[in-house]
């Protein structure tokens, strides 16, 4: 009964806010106002789902500078988690073009001006890189899931090079971000978001100076090793995790302003 009511609530909120986002996005080049609506949307998702965040390492990054955030991917809830964990940043995702066809969600992605990639079109991928650079020139940060897809077992997969090529070409630093616990609260294939705590670790920016297309694997390995060092497995709330992470202050899900 309660789960059914939550689904109805999520559906109603999604329709209303998606339509609001789409309307605003029609008149924006970079979707900055539409993104503020998205922030409110993601806050509702986590708040209604009983999800709290513990965020560490925000002192490493400057909100005035755009970055390329490289993040491990365990769950569909990773996107709301990142939006709420990095509240001072305008974020845009590099995502597969097929997502634009998803009713309401995909349309809102278009309105917010996320960067989509057609994996079957090499020239389209080049154009997507240029769009990402335009977003960063406007002060927007780019989010890349370098694994390319969600990990089904929580283990870090091999990184693809596209995001690193973007970073090298744009000359923007990479910030490794590790999410722990999202796969436990919303596993692959599940539809019900469980209440609990998700931990997010933001590491120091990694300079891309000196890296070119020929040595991107070295850069990829450096970022992957950093994320792996913070990855605690399926349960981010174990005693071992608390010892490794140290004291993490719970981050309240403050209602964002739109």
PDB file of C-alpha atoms in Angstrom:
ATOM      1  CA  UNK A   1       0.000   0.000   0.000  1.00  0.00           C
ATOM      2  CA  UNK A   2       2.712   2.470   1.043  1.00  0.00           C
ATOM      3  CA  UNK A   3       4.907   1.436  -1.886  1.00  0.00           C
ATOM      4  CA  UNK A   4       2.006   1.967  -4.272  1.00  0.00           C
ATOM      5  CA  UNK A   5       1.404   5.449  -2.889  1.00  0.00           C
ATOM      6  CA  UNK A   6       5.084   6.274  -3.296  1.00  0.00           C
ATOM      7  CA  UNK A   7       4.993   5.154  -6.926  1.00  0.00           C
ATOM      8  CA  UNK A   8       1.987   7.366  -7.577  1.00  0.00           C
ATOM      9  CA  UNK A   9       3.763  10.273  -5.887  1.00  0.00           C
ATOM     10  CA  UNK A  10       6.949   9.764  -7.902  1.00  0.00           C
ATOM     11  CA  UNK A  11       4.965   9.507 -11.144  1.00  0.00           C
ATOM     12  CA  UNK A  12       3.025  12.695 -10.445  1.00  0.00           C
ATOM     13  CA  UNK A  13       6.145  14.646  -9.463  1.00  0.00           C
ATOM     14  CA  UNK A  14       8.061  13.336 -12.469  1.00  0.00           C
ATOM     15  CA  UNK A  15       5.371  14.392 -14.932  1.00  0.00           C
ATOM     16  CA  UNK A  16       4.955  17.871 -13.446  1.00  0.00           C
ATOM     17  CA  UNK A  17       8.662  18.647 -13.091  1.00  0.00           C
ATOM     18  CA  UNK A  18       9.565  17.086 -16.446  1.00  0.00           C
ATOM     19  CA  UNK A  19       7.018  19.274 -18.199  1.00  0.00           C
ATOM     20  CA  UNK A  20       8.339  22.298 -16.296  1.00  0.00           C
ATOM     21  CA  UNK A  21      11.901  21.438 -17.294  1.00  0.00           C
ATOM     22  CA  UNK A  22      10.962  20.974 -20.940  1.00  0.00           C
ATOM     23  CA  UNK A  23       9.118  24.296 -21.065  1.00  0.00           C
ATOM     24  CA  UNK A  24      12.049  26.184 -19.559  1.00  0.00           C
ATOM     25  CA  UNK A  25      14.576  24.340 -21.719  1.00  0.00           C
ATOM     26  CA  UNK A  26      12.932  25.541 -24.905  1.00  0.00           C
ATOM     27  CA  UNK A  27      14.264  29.023 -24.188  1.00  0.00           C
ATOM     28  CA  UNK A  28      17.753  28.159 -22.890  1.00  0.00           C
ATOM     29  CA  UNK A  29      21.004  27.443 -24.648  1.00  0.00           C
ATOM     30  CA  UNK A  30      22.731  25.592 -21.811  1.00  0.00           C
ATOM     31  CA  UNK A  31      19.771  24.599 -19.613  1.00  0.00           C
ATOM     32  CA  UNK A  32      20.992  26.276 -16.437  1.00  0.00           C
ATOM     33  CA  UNK A  33      17.563  27.245 -15.095  1.00  0.00           C
ATOM     34  CA  UNK A  34      16.115  23.886 -16.141  1.00  0.00           C
ATOM     35  CA  UNK A  35      18.888  22.194 -14.145  1.00  0.00           C
ATOM     36  CA  UNK A  36      17.693  23.957 -10.987  1.00  0.00           C
ATOM     37  CA  UNK A  37      14.337  22.271 -11.471  1.00  0.00           C
ATOM     38  CA  UNK A  38      16.206  18.968 -11.824  1.00  0.00           C
ATOM     39  CA  UNK A  39      17.916  19.624  -8.509  1.00  0.00           C
ATOM     40  CA  UNK A  40      14.546  19.936  -6.824  1.00  0.00           C
ATOM     41  CA  UNK A  41      13.397  16.776  -8.610  1.00  0.00           C
ATOM     42  CA  UNK A  42      16.369  14.725  -7.382  1.00  0.00           C
ATOM     43  CA  UNK A  43      15.942  16.071  -3.855  1.00  0.00           C
ATOM     44  CA  UNK A  44      12.357  14.799  -3.805  1.00  0.00           C
ATOM     45  CA  UNK A  45      13.458  11.366  -5.030  1.00  0.00           C
ATOM     46  CA  UNK A  46      16.036  10.916  -2.264  1.00  0.00           C
ATOM     47  CA  UNK A  47      13.913  12.522   0.456  1.00  0.00           C
ATOM     48  CA  UNK A  48      10.840  10.424  -0.332  1.00  0.00           C
ATOM     49  CA  UNK A  49      12.996   7.309  -0.615  1.00  0.00           C
ATOM     50  CA  UNK A  50      14.500   7.836   2.832  1.00  0.00           C
ATOM     51  CA  UNK A  51      18.035   8.195   1.464  1.00  0.00           C
ATOM     52  CA  UNK A  52      20.628  10.261   3.331  1.00  0.00           C
ATOM     53  CA  UNK A  53      24.067  11.207   2.050  1.00  0.00           C
ATOM     54  CA  UNK A  54      27.506  11.306   3.620  1.00  0.00           C
ATOM     55  CA  UNK A  55      29.813  13.390   1.483  1.00  0.00           C
ATOM     56  CA  UNK A  56      33.538  13.742   1.986  1.00  0.00           C
ATOM     57  CA  UNK A  57      36.150  15.804   0.113  1.00  0.00           C
ATOM     58  CA  UNK A  58      34.216  18.850  -1.111  1.00  0.00           C
ATOM     59  CA  UNK A  59      37.088  20.987   0.158  1.00  0.00           C
ATOM     60  CA  UNK A  60      39.210  19.628  -2.706  1.00  0.00           C
ATOM     61  CA  UNK A  61      37.217  21.360  -5.440  1.00  0.00           C
ATOM     62  CA  UNK A  62      36.442  24.956  -6.426  1.00  0.00           C
ATOM     63  CA  UNK A  63      32.771  25.657  -7.330  1.00  0.00           C
ATOM     64  CA  UNK A  64      33.917  28.440  -9.641  1.00  0.00           C
ATOM     65  CA  UNK A  65      35.778  26.003 -11.905  1.00  0.00           C
ATOM     66  CA  UNK A  66      34.280  23.419 -14.245  1.00  0.00           C
ATOM     67  CA  UNK A  67      35.591  19.884 -13.902  1.00  0.00           C
ATOM     68  CA  UNK A  68      35.112  16.505 -15.465  1.00  0.00           C
ATOM     69  CA  UNK A  69      33.799  14.281 -12.683  1.00  0.00           C
ATOM     70  CA  UNK A  70      34.660  10.613 -13.220  1.00  0.00           C
ATOM     71  CA  UNK A  71      32.347   8.412 -11.156  1.00  0.00           C
ATOM     72  CA  UNK A  72      31.827   4.693 -10.570  1.00  0.00           C
ATOM     73  CA  UNK A  73      28.344   3.492 -11.510  1.00  0.00           C
ATOM     74  CA  UNK A  74      26.350   0.995  -9.427  1.00  0.00           C
ATOM     75  CA  UNK A  75      22.729   2.114  -9.621  1.00  0.00           C
ATOM     76  CA  UNK A  76      20.142   4.295 -11.335  1.00  0.00           C
ATOM     77  CA  UNK A  77      20.036   6.383  -8.163  1.00  0.00           C
ATOM     78  CA  UNK A  78      23.641   7.520  -8.754  1.00  0.00           C
ATOM     79  CA  UNK A  79      22.455  10.519 -10.766  1.00  0.00           C
ATOM     80  CA  UNK A  80      20.232  12.021  -8.023  1.00  0.00           C
ATOM     81  CA  UNK A  81      23.002  11.252  -5.539  1.00  0.00           C
ATOM     82  CA  UNK A  82      25.571  13.233  -7.535  1.00  0.00           C
ATOM     83  CA  UNK A  83      23.257  16.179  -8.119  1.00  0.00           C
ATOM     84  CA  UNK A  84      22.632  16.480  -4.379  1.00  0.00           C
ATOM     85  CA  UNK A  85      26.252  15.755  -3.386  1.00  0.00           C
ATOM     86  CA  UNK A  86      27.642  18.539  -5.603  1.00  0.00           C
ATOM     87  CA  UNK A  87      25.053  21.288  -5.021  1.00  0.00           C
ATOM     88  CA  UNK A  88      27.311  24.177  -6.025  1.00  0.00           C
ATOM     89  CA  UNK A  89      27.928  22.792  -9.509  1.00  0.00           C
ATOM     90  CA  UNK A  90      25.928  22.760 -12.704  1.00  0.00           C
ATOM     91  CA  UNK A  91      26.326  19.171 -13.923  1.00  0.00           C
ATOM     92  CA  UNK A  92      25.709  17.608 -17.320  1.00  0.00           C
ATOM     93  CA  UNK A  93      26.012  13.940 -18.134  1.00  0.00           C
ATOM     94  CA  UNK A  94      27.598  12.204 -21.080  1.00  0.00           C
ATOM     95  CA  UNK A  95      24.913   9.604 -21.831  1.00  0.00           C
ATOM     96  CA  UNK A  96      23.840   7.341 -24.654  1.00  0.00           C
ATOM     97  CA  UNK A  97      21.473   8.920 -27.147  1.00  0.00           C
ATOM     98  CA  UNK A  98      18.838   6.206 -26.662  1.00  0.00           C
ATOM     99  CA  UNK A  99      17.932   7.680 -23.266  1.00  0.00           C
ATOM    100  CA  UNK A 100      16.363  10.685 -24.994  1.00  0.00           C
ATOM    101  CA  UNK A 101      13.522   8.386 -26.075  1.00  0.00           C
ATOM    102  CA  UNK A 102      12.497   7.594 -22.491  1.00  0.00           C
ATOM    103  CA  UNK A 103       9.202   9.447 -21.817  1.00  0.00           C
ATOM    104  CA  UNK A 104       9.547  12.482 -19.532  1.00  0.00           C
ATOM    105  CA  UNK A 105      13.020  11.512 -18.235  1.00  0.00           C
ATOM    106  CA  UNK A 106      14.634  11.589 -21.671  1.00  0.00           C
ATOM    107  CA  UNK A 107      12.745  14.705 -22.690  1.00  0.00           C
ATOM    108  CA  UNK A 108      13.946  16.458 -19.529  1.00  0.00           C
ATOM    109  CA  UNK A 109      17.503  15.377 -20.370  1.00  0.00           C
ATOM    110  CA  UNK A 110      17.188  17.116 -23.720  1.00  0.00           C
ATOM    111  CA  UNK A 111      15.778  20.270 -22.108  1.00  0.00           C
ATOM    112  CA  UNK A 112      18.620  20.409 -19.586  1.00  0.00           C
ATOM    113  CA  UNK A 113      21.123  20.101 -22.438  1.00  0.00           C
ATOM    114  CA  UNK A 114      22.959  16.976 -21.344  1.00  0.00           C
ATOM    115  CA  UNK A 115      25.556  15.591 -23.752  1.00  0.00           C
ATOM    116  CA  UNK A 116      24.331  12.549 -25.662  1.00  0.00           C
ATOM    117  CA  UNK A 117      26.445  10.145 -27.678  1.00  0.00           C
ATOM    118  CA  UNK A 118      25.419   7.874 -30.538  1.00  0.00           C
ATOM    119  CA  UNK A 119      27.702   4.892 -30.029  1.00  0.00           C
ATOM    120  CA  UNK A 120      27.146   3.737 -33.623  1.00  0.00           C
ATOM    121  CA  UNK A 121      28.188   7.036 -35.170  1.00  0.00           C
ATOM    122  CA  UNK A 122      31.907   7.941 -34.850  1.00  0.00           C
ATOM    123  CA  UNK A 123      31.323  11.411 -36.293  1.00  0.00           C
ATOM    124  CA  UNK A 124      28.474  11.927 -33.834  1.00  0.00           C
ATOM    125  CA  UNK A 125      30.862  11.121 -31.001  1.00  0.00           C
ATOM    126  CA  UNK A 126      33.200  13.873 -32.225  1.00  0.00           C
ATOM    127  CA  UNK A 127      30.296  16.338 -32.274  1.00  0.00           C
ATOM    128  CA  UNK A 128      29.366  15.295 -28.732  1.00  0.00           C
ATOM    129  CA  UNK A 129      32.879  16.111 -27.553  1.00  0.00           C
ATOM    130  CA  UNK A 130      32.513  19.590 -29.019  1.00  0.00           C
ATOM    131  CA  UNK A 131      29.157  20.054 -27.280  1.00  0.00           C
ATOM    132  CA  UNK A 132      30.728  19.009 -23.969  1.00  0.00           C
ATOM    133  CA  UNK A 133      33.488  21.570 -24.453  1.00  0.00           C
ATOM    134  CA  UNK A 134      30.866  24.256 -25.128  1.00  0.00           C
ATOM    135  CA  UNK A 135      29.127  23.373 -21.869  1.00  0.00           C
ATOM    136  CA  UNK A 136      32.385  23.646 -19.930  1.00  0.00           C
ATOM    137  CA  UNK A 137      33.163  26.993 -21.557  1.00  0.00           C
ATOM    138  CA  UNK A 138      29.859  28.166 -20.044  1.00  0.00           C
ATOM    139  CA  UNK A 139      30.996  27.109 -16.554  1.00  0.00           C
ATOM    140  CA  UNK A 140      29.261  23.726 -16.549  1.00  0.00           C
ATOM    141  CA  UNK A 141      30.925  20.558 -15.255  1.00  0.00           C
ATOM    142  CA  UNK A 142      30.654  17.245 -17.088  1.00  0.00           C
ATOM    143  CA  UNK A 143      29.927  13.907 -15.415  1.00  0.00           C
ATOM    144  CA  UNK A 144      31.238  10.711 -16.990  1.00  0.00           C
ATOM    145  CA  UNK A 145      30.646   7.123 -15.881  1.00  0.00           C
ATOM    146  CA  UNK A 146      33.867   5.728 -17.396  1.00  0.00           C
ATOM    147  CA  UNK A 147      32.735   2.111 -16.961  1.00  0.00           C
ATOM    148  CA  UNK A 148      30.132   2.841 -19.619  1.00  0.00           C
ATOM    149  CA  UNK A 149      27.367   0.970 -17.813  1.00  0.00           C
ATOM    150  CA  UNK A 150      26.287  -0.025 -14.326  1.00  0.00           C
ATOM    151  CA  UNK A 151      28.280  -2.627 -12.438  1.00  0.00           C
ATOM    152  CA  UNK A 152      26.023  -5.519 -11.473  1.00  0.00           C
ATOM    153  CA  UNK A 153      28.277  -6.877  -8.724  1.00  0.00           C
ATOM    154  CA  UNK A 154      29.703  -3.621  -7.329  1.00  0.00           C
ATOM    155  CA  UNK A 155      33.154  -4.325  -8.737  1.00  0.00           C
ATOM    156  CA  UNK A 156      34.854  -1.635 -10.759  1.00  0.00           C
ATOM    157  CA  UNK A 157      34.887  -2.448 -14.463  1.00  0.00           C
ATOM    158  CA  UNK A 158      37.408  -1.488 -17.125  1.00  0.00           C
ATOM    159  CA  UNK A 159      37.298   2.209 -18.005  1.00  0.00           C
ATOM    160  CA  UNK A 160      36.502   3.427 -21.501  1.00  0.00           C
ATOM    161  CA  UNK A 161      38.675   6.199 -22.930  1.00  0.00           C
ATOM    162  CA  UNK A 162      36.059   8.665 -24.246  1.00  0.00           C
ATOM    163  CA  UNK A 163      35.844  10.795 -21.107  1.00  0.00           C
ATOM    164  CA  UNK A 164      39.600  10.955 -20.804  1.00  0.00           C
ATOM    165  CA  UNK A 165      39.922  12.090 -24.407  1.00  0.00           C
ATOM    166  CA  UNK A 166      37.428  14.849 -23.612  1.00  0.00           C
ATOM    167  CA  UNK A 167      39.438  15.908 -20.570  1.00  0.00           C
ATOM    168  CA  UNK A 168      42.706  15.977 -22.517  1.00  0.00           C
ATOM    169  CA  UNK A 169      41.202  17.985 -25.366  1.00  0.00           C
ATOM    170  CA  UNK A 170      39.412  20.446 -23.077  1.00  0.00           C
ATOM    171  CA  UNK A 171      42.383  20.782 -20.721  1.00  0.00           C
ATOM    172  CA  UNK A 172      40.076  20.491 -17.705  1.00  0.00           C
ATOM    173  CA  UNK A 173      41.045  18.577 -14.543  1.00  0.00           C
ATOM    174  CA  UNK A 174      39.412  15.268 -13.715  1.00  0.00           C
ATOM    175  CA  UNK A 175      37.869  14.768 -10.277  1.00  0.00           C
ATOM    176  CA  UNK A 176      37.534  11.111  -9.242  1.00  0.00           C
ATOM    177  CA  UNK A 177      34.307  10.501  -7.299  1.00  0.00           C
ATOM    178  CA  UNK A 178      33.433   7.248  -5.543  1.00  0.00           C
ATOM    179  CA  UNK A 179      29.880   6.252  -4.634  1.00  0.00           C
ATOM    180  CA  UNK A 180      29.399   3.539  -2.018  1.00  0.00           C
ATOM    181  CA  UNK A 181      26.067   1.963  -1.117  1.00  0.00           C
ATOM    182  CA  UNK A 182      23.839   2.959  -4.042  1.00  0.00           C
ATOM    183  CA  UNK A 183      23.842  -0.555  -5.486  1.00  0.00           C
ATOM    184  CA  UNK A 184      22.576  -1.889  -2.168  1.00  0.00           C
ATOM    185  CA  UNK A 185      19.677   0.564  -1.970  1.00  0.00           C
ATOM    186  CA  UNK A 186      18.638   0.222  -5.613  1.00  0.00           C
ATOM    187  CA  UNK A 187      20.229  -2.866  -7.234  1.00  0.00           C
ATOM    188  CA  UNK A 188      20.267  -3.377 -10.976  1.00  0.00           C
ATOM    189  CA  UNK A 189      16.827  -4.531 -12.124  1.00  0.00           C
ATOM    190  CA  UNK A 190      15.064  -3.321  -8.972  1.00  0.00           C
ATOM    191  CA  UNK A 191      12.382  -0.627  -8.950  1.00  0.00           C
ATOM    192  CA  UNK A 192      11.963   0.060  -5.248  1.00  0.00           C
ATOM    193  CA  UNK A 193      14.445   2.443  -3.626  1.00  0.00           C
ATOM    194  CA  UNK A 194      15.299   1.269  -0.125  1.00  0.00           C
ATOM    195  CA  UNK A 195      15.966   3.745   2.690  1.00  0.00           C
ATOM    196  CA  UNK A 196      19.552   4.020   3.889  1.00  0.00           C
ATOM    197  CA  UNK A 197      22.796   5.954   3.617  1.00  0.00           C
ATOM    198  CA  UNK A 198      24.960   6.446   0.546  1.00  0.00           C
ATOM    199  CA  UNK A 199      28.538   7.629   0.893  1.00  0.00           C
ATOM    200  CA  UNK A 200      30.252   9.849  -1.662  1.00  0.00           C
ATOM    201  CA  UNK A 201      33.998  10.518  -1.681  1.00  0.00           C
ATOM    202  CA  UNK A 202      35.308  13.421  -3.764  1.00  0.00           C
ATOM    203  CA  UNK A 203      39.040  13.172  -4.427  1.00  0.00           C
ATOM    204  CA  UNK A 204      41.575  15.810  -5.420  1.00  0.00           C
ATOM    205  CA  UNK A 205      41.517  16.983  -9.049  1.00  0.00           C
ATOM    206  CA  UNK A 206      43.851  15.174 -11.419  1.00  0.00           C
ATOM    207  CA  UNK A 207      45.703  17.377 -13.918  1.00  0.00           C
ATOM    208  CA  UNK A 208      45.523  16.341 -17.567  1.00  0.00           C
ATOM    209  CA  UNK A 209      48.538  18.428 -18.588  1.00  0.00           C
ATOM    210  CA  UNK A 210      50.882  16.349 -20.728  1.00  0.00           C
ATOM    211  CA  UNK A 211      48.336  13.677 -21.607  1.00  0.00           C
ATOM    212  CA  UNK A 212      47.438  13.062 -25.234  1.00  0.00           C
ATOM    213  CA  UNK A 213      45.519  10.408 -27.157  1.00  0.00           C
ATOM    214  CA  UNK A 214      48.533   8.088 -27.105  1.00  0.00           C
ATOM    215  CA  UNK A 215      48.937   7.885 -23.327  1.00  0.00           C
ATOM    216  CA  UNK A 216      45.358   8.126 -22.055  1.00  0.00           C
ATOM    217  CA  UNK A 217      45.545   4.643 -20.552  1.00  0.00           C
ATOM    218  CA  UNK A 218      48.016   5.955 -17.967  1.00  0.00           C
ATOM    219  CA  UNK A 219      45.551   8.685 -17.023  1.00  0.00           C
ATOM    220  CA  UNK A 220      42.695   6.194 -16.947  1.00  0.00           C
ATOM    221  CA  UNK A 221      44.619   3.851 -14.663  1.00  0.00           C
ATOM    222  CA  UNK A 222      45.478   6.683 -12.281  1.00  0.00           C
ATOM    223  CA  UNK A 223      41.831   7.733 -11.944  1.00  0.00           C
ATOM    224  CA  UNK A 224      40.630   4.129 -11.699  1.00  0.00           C
ATOM    225  CA  UNK A 225      43.111   3.339  -8.923  1.00  0.00           C
ATOM    226  CA  UNK A 226      41.922   6.401  -6.978  1.00  0.00           C
ATOM    227  CA  UNK A 227      38.268   5.365  -7.197  1.00  0.00           C
ATOM    228  CA  UNK A 228      39.137   1.758  -6.379  1.00  0.00           C
ATOM    229  CA  UNK A 229      40.955   2.868  -3.224  1.00  0.00           C
ATOM    230  CA  UNK A 230      37.681   4.275  -1.838  1.00  0.00           C
ATOM    231  CA  UNK A 231      35.405   1.494  -3.030  1.00  0.00           C
ATOM    232  CA  UNK A 232      34.196  -0.681  -0.173  1.00  0.00           C
ATOM    233  CA  UNK A 233      32.129  -3.335  -1.902  1.00  0.00           C
ATOM    234  CA  UNK A 234      28.393  -3.915  -1.755  1.00  0.00           C
ATOM    235  CA  UNK A 235      27.740  -2.663   1.784  1.00  0.00           C
ATOM    236  CA  UNK A 236      28.985   0.886   2.358  1.00  0.00           C
ATOM    237  CA  UNK A 237      27.894   0.881   5.979  1.00  0.00           C
ATOM    238  CA  UNK A 238      30.016  -1.932   7.351  1.00  0.00           C
ATOM    239  CA  UNK A 239      32.307  -1.463  10.316  1.00  0.00           C
ATOM    240  CA  UNK A 240      35.318  -1.798   8.052  1.00  0.00           C
ATOM    241  CA  UNK A 241      34.023   1.014   5.904  1.00  0.00           C
ATOM    242  CA  UNK A 242      33.569   3.321   8.867  1.00  0.00           C
ATOM    243  CA  UNK A 243      37.147   2.660   9.934  1.00  0.00           C
ATOM    244  CA  UNK A 244      38.516   3.331   6.446  1.00  0.00           C
ATOM    245  CA  UNK A 245      36.471   6.453   5.771  1.00  0.00           C
ATOM    246  CA  UNK A 246      36.908   8.034   9.185  1.00  0.00           C
ATOM    247  CA  UNK A 247      34.303  10.345  10.648  1.00  0.00           C
ATOM    248  CA  UNK A 248      31.855  11.379   7.969  1.00  0.00           C
ATOM    249  CA  UNK A 249      29.277  13.993   8.814  1.00  0.00           C
ATOM    250  CA  UNK A 250      25.810  13.231   7.504  1.00  0.00           C
ATOM    251  CA  UNK A 251      24.822  15.647   4.778  1.00  0.00           C
ATOM    252  CA  UNK A 252      21.272  16.882   5.242  1.00  0.00           C
ATOM    253  CA  UNK A 253      19.157  16.884   2.136  1.00  0.00           C
ATOM    254  CA  UNK A 254      18.353  20.564   2.214  1.00  0.00           C
ATOM    255  CA  UNK A 255      15.521  21.574  -0.044  1.00  0.00           C
ATOM    256  CA  UNK A 256      17.106  23.316  -3.039  1.00  0.00           C
ATOM    257  CA  UNK A 257      15.865  26.620  -4.277  1.00  0.00           C
ATOM    258  CA  UNK A 258      14.568  26.798  -7.810  1.00  0.00           C
TER     259      UNK A 258
END
